[in-house]
Steps between C-alpha positions, in 0.01 A plus 500: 500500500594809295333804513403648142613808357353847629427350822571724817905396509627766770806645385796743553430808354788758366422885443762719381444890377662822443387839492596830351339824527602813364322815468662773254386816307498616132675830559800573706316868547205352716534391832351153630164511591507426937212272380502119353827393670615169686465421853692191626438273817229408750196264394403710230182537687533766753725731274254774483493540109276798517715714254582261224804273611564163332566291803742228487496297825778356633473208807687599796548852465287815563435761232850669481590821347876471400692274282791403760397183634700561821227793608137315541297785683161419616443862586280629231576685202786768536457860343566536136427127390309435204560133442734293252476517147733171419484186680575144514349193630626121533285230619543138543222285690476139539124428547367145632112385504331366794188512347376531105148480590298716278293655844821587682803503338813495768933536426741588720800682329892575613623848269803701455453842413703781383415868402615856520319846342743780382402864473677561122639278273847593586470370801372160425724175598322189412700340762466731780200337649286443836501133564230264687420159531185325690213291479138485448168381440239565236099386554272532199166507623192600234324673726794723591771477222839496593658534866847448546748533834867562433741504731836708377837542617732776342805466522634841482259601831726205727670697744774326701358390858108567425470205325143481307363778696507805212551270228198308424170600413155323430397600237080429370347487166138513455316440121793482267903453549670875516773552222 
């Protein structure tokens, strides 16, 4: 027996996206305001946003304050930063249901991910990029919204002999899916 049209087929699903950001100015005689700029890794939850940063997460890294991938400190913000004012952002996720019921919606999900911030526009390289790859689940519950688990591993925090160790991060999402 067939199953009619609309019916809950569970299927394969492909997400691909790309991000820009750039902040400029009108007049070369002003100065950018330290305010309003880009701040890239971590969950996009525990960035503390309390002076206007755009947060664009980024699974399997911290929040990091250069644009060399090879330097991923988890230290803390150094003197002098003020935060990017280009970036770039590649995602690719390939999401599968386990359950489409309407009271608790469940999909696992396998991504790629690639994304760097760059202080000025002369330094942007849309190819010079922090990579990461992982999986992850997402639970929507109406009495709590969304919660999702990823589990991220970049690739430009492997160290030779460590393995894993410093180079994969859990990352947790709680009411809505970070940029």
């Amino acid at each position: 027996m067939s199953r009619p049209k609309g019916s809950d087929n569970k299927v394969f699903v492909m997400k691909v996206a790309a991000k820009f950001g750039y902040i400029g100015r009108y007049n070369n005689r002003t100065t950018l305001s330290p305010f309003g700029r880009f701040e890239l890794g971590g969950d996009g939850l525990s960035n503390f946003a309390i002076y206007d940063r755009d947060i664009i997460s980024q699974r399997g890294y911290p929040v990091y304050y250069t644009s060399d991938p090879r330097m991923n400190s988890e230290t803390g913000q150094p003197t002098g930063y003020e935060g990017f004012t280009v970036f770039n952002k590649y995602v690719m996720e390939l999401r599968y249901p386990f359950s489409l019921n309407p009271s608790s919606t469940i999909f696992g999900l396998a991504f790629l991910e690639a994304a760097n911030g760059y202080r000025d526009v002369r330094d942007y390289n849309p190819f010079r990029l922090r990579r990461s790859a992982g999986l992850g689940m997402r639970f929507y519950l109406p009495m709590f919204g969304l919660l999702g688990f990823d589990y991220g591993i970049g690739f430009d925090r492997l160290q030779s002999g460590n393995g894993l160790k410093d180079a994969a991060k859990f990352t947790f999402m709680l009411g809505f899916e970070p940029e």
